[in-house]
C-alpha cells in the first residue's frame, strides 16, 4: 500500500513544503518508483452511455484526466457499452460534449467496449479450452440460489461439462440458437469463496437485443466484470480508477486478467461524490426526467453536467470544486454550498456587473427634466480593471426593487423610505418625497423622489452621507426579461430521509423554481447571448438561458451573492 503523508514526513527528510498528494497520486508515484508500468500513466473515464453525466462523474473525470496531465500521461474516453437495452446514441453524444466542456482532452482516444466484443469472445473460448469457463443452463433465479449464503454456494450441475461440449454450446449461443436467458457462460472459479463475486460469475448472457453500435451482430453480451478489466488491458491502461463499491470486484478483475495471461492494469477505488440536497444516480435522474419532476436532463435544477452548464456553471468552477473536495477512500457527503462557492469565486472574477430589477417599483424623479436622458459611467467589474466601464442611462422614470422600499422602515433598514435619501448606484443621491398608492388595494405603486444633481457619481460635495446604495434601471431604455430563480431540488440535505413507505421523491421541493416575468434590465443587456454570465448587482449571478429569443430574454439565476454587498455598503460606495 502507498505510504501516507502526515506531519512526520519532515522527519523522514521529505521536502517540508512539498504539496501533499492524494492517495491515488501516491500510488502512482510508488509505481513510478518501482517501475511497475515504467513511468507510464494512462487513465480512462469509462461511462456507460445509459444516461447523462452528473457532478459525480465530473469528480471521476477530473481525477482521471488530472492524473494523466500531472504525470505527462494519456487519458482515454471509453464508452462501457455492454448493455444494449439501456444504452442510446443520445447519451453517447451528450457524454462526449460534457467531457469536452469540462476541459478533459482525450486527444482522439475515444474507444468503445463494444469494439472489443470479438476479442472478448476469443478470450472466452480460450478460458473454455483451459477449463476455466463453462456453459450453464441454470436460470437466473437458480444461479442466485446456488450462489448460496456466507457458508458457501452449491456447484452448478453443468459445471463439469467437457471442453468440447462447452465450446459447441458457446458457439451456438453466439449463433443465436437459444432464447434469451436459456444459458450463460460462467467463469469456473470457486463456489465456496467468501467473496460472492468469485462464485462462478456470469461472463455472458443471451440477449436478443439491438445494440446502438453493433446492431444485430451479437446476441450474447459480456457482463461488466468480464469486459471492464479486459478493455483496460487492451488499451494499456495503467491505473483503472473506480468507485469504492468495486473494491469487492477487484479479485475478479485480477482473476480474469491473470487467467488470460494478459497485461495487468491496477484497479484503484475511491469514494464516490455525494452532495447534500442532491441525488447522484443515473437511475434516479432518469426517473426525475421521465416522470416530469424537471423539464429535461438539462433542467438547471439537475445535478447533470448539462444542467449545471445551462444554469450558468463554468468548467473552471467545477474543476475547482473537484480539486477542493479531494480524493479519498472514505464515503462522505459534501455540502452543496461548496459547489456554489466555487462558482461564486469564479464568476466574481469573470462576470461583468450589470443592473437588473427583478420586481420593479416605479420611481419618478420630480426634479429631473422630462424627456431627457443622462449617461452615467458604471464600472464593469471592480475585480478586473481591464473589463472597463460602460454607460447606463438615467432619466425621469426609473425602476427600483420593491424590496428596496419600506413605508415604515425598521431601524436597520438602510434603503428607501418616506423622507429618506439613498445612493442610486453609479448615479445620484435620491430622496423619497412621496408615495402613490393603488386606490383599491392600498399597495404602493409609485414613489415620488428628488435627486441631488451635485451628487453625480455617488458622493455629496457637502460631505453628507447616505447609508444605503440601491440598484435601479431607467424605464424608457429598460429591456424586459424573464428571470428564473432556483432553489434546491430537494427539501432535505439527505433526500433519502423520508417517512417509511416513501422514497426520495417525497422530498422534492415544490418551490424549486420561481419564474419572474416583467423584470427590467439595463439596456446593455439587449445584446446578451445564450450562455452569457453576468452579475446582477446585489442579486446574484445570472446566465442567459437557451429559451431566450430575439426580444425575449430569459435568465437563470446561477447562484446568489453572499454578502459582498454588505461590504460595499460599509465602504460607503
Ligand atoms: P450511477 O451510479 O450514477 O448510475 P455509474 O457508476 O453507474 O453511475 P458509469 O457511467 O458506470 O456510472 O460511471 C462512469 C465512471 O464514473 C465510473 O468510473 C464511476 O465509478 C464514476 N462515477 C459515477 N458516479 C460517481 C460519483 N458519484 N462520484 C465519483 N465517481 C462516480
Ligand atoms: Mg455503472
Coordinates of C-alpha atoms and ligand atoms in Angstrom, one line a residue, residues 44-50 53-61 64 80 95 224 228 241-246 270-274 280-283 285, ligand 1:
X44 CA -9.5 6.4 -18.7
X45 CA -13.1 7.6 -18.0
X46 CA -15.4 4.7 -18.7
X47 CA -19.1 5.9 -18.7
X48 CA -21.9 3.6 -19.6
X49 CA -24.0 5.5 -22.1
X50 CA -27.2 5.0 -20.3
X53 CA -23.2 12.7 -16.8
X54 CA -23.6 14.3 -13.4
X55 CA -21.3 16.1 -11.0
X56 CA -20.2 12.8 -9.5
X57 CA -18.8 11.9 -12.9
X58 CA -17.1 15.2 -13.1
X59 CA -15.1 14.1 -10.0
X60 CA -14.1 10.9 -11.8
X61 CA -13.2 12.9 -15.0
X64 CA -8.5 10.6 -14.2
X80 CA -18.6 1.0 -21.5
X95 CA -21.2 12.4 -22.7
X224 CA -19.4 -5.6 -16.7
X228 CA -14.0 -3.9 -18.0
X241 CA -9.8 4.0 -11.1
X242 CA -13.3 3.3 -10.0
X243 CA -15.6 3.9 -7.0
X244 CA -15.4 2.0 -3.8
X245 CA -18.3 -0.4 -4.4
X246 CA -16.0 -2.1 -6.9
X270 CA -12.0 5.9 -4.4
X271 CA -15.1 7.3 -2.6
X272 CA -17.9 8.5 -4.9
X273 CA -19.2 12.0 -4.5
X274 CA -22.4 12.6 -2.6
X280 CA -26.5 11.5 -8.0
X281 CA -27.6 8.3 -9.6
X282 CA -28.4 7.9 -13.2
X283 CA -31.3 5.7 -12.4
X285 CA -32.0 11.2 -12.6
Ligands
LIG1 P1 -24.6 6.0 -11.4 O1 -24.5 5.3 -10.1 O2 -24.9 7.4 -11.3 O3 -25.6 5.3 -12.4 P2 -22.4 4.7 -12.6 O4 -21.3 4.4 -11.8 O5 -23.3 3.6 -13.0 O6 -23.2 5.9 -12.1 P3 -20.9 4.9 -15.0 O7 -21.3 5.5 -16.3 O8 -20.7 3.5 -14.9 O9 -22.0 5.4 -14.0 O10 -19.7 5.7 -14.4 C1 -18.6 6.1 -15.1 C2 -17.5 6.4 -14.1 O11 -17.9 7.5 -13.2 C3 -17.2 5.2 -13.2 O12 -15.8 5.1 -13.2 C4 -17.8 5.6 -11.9 O13 -17.1 5.0 -10.9 C5 -17.7 7.1 -11.9 N1 -18.7 7.7 -11.0 C6 -20.1 7.5 -11.1 N2 -20.7 8.1 -10.2 C7 -19.8 8.8 -9.4 C8 -19.8 9.6 -8.3 N3 -21.0 9.9 -7.6 N4 -18.6 10.1 -7.8 C9 -17.5 9.8 -8.4 N5 -17.4 9.0 -9.5 C10 -18.5 8.5 -10.0

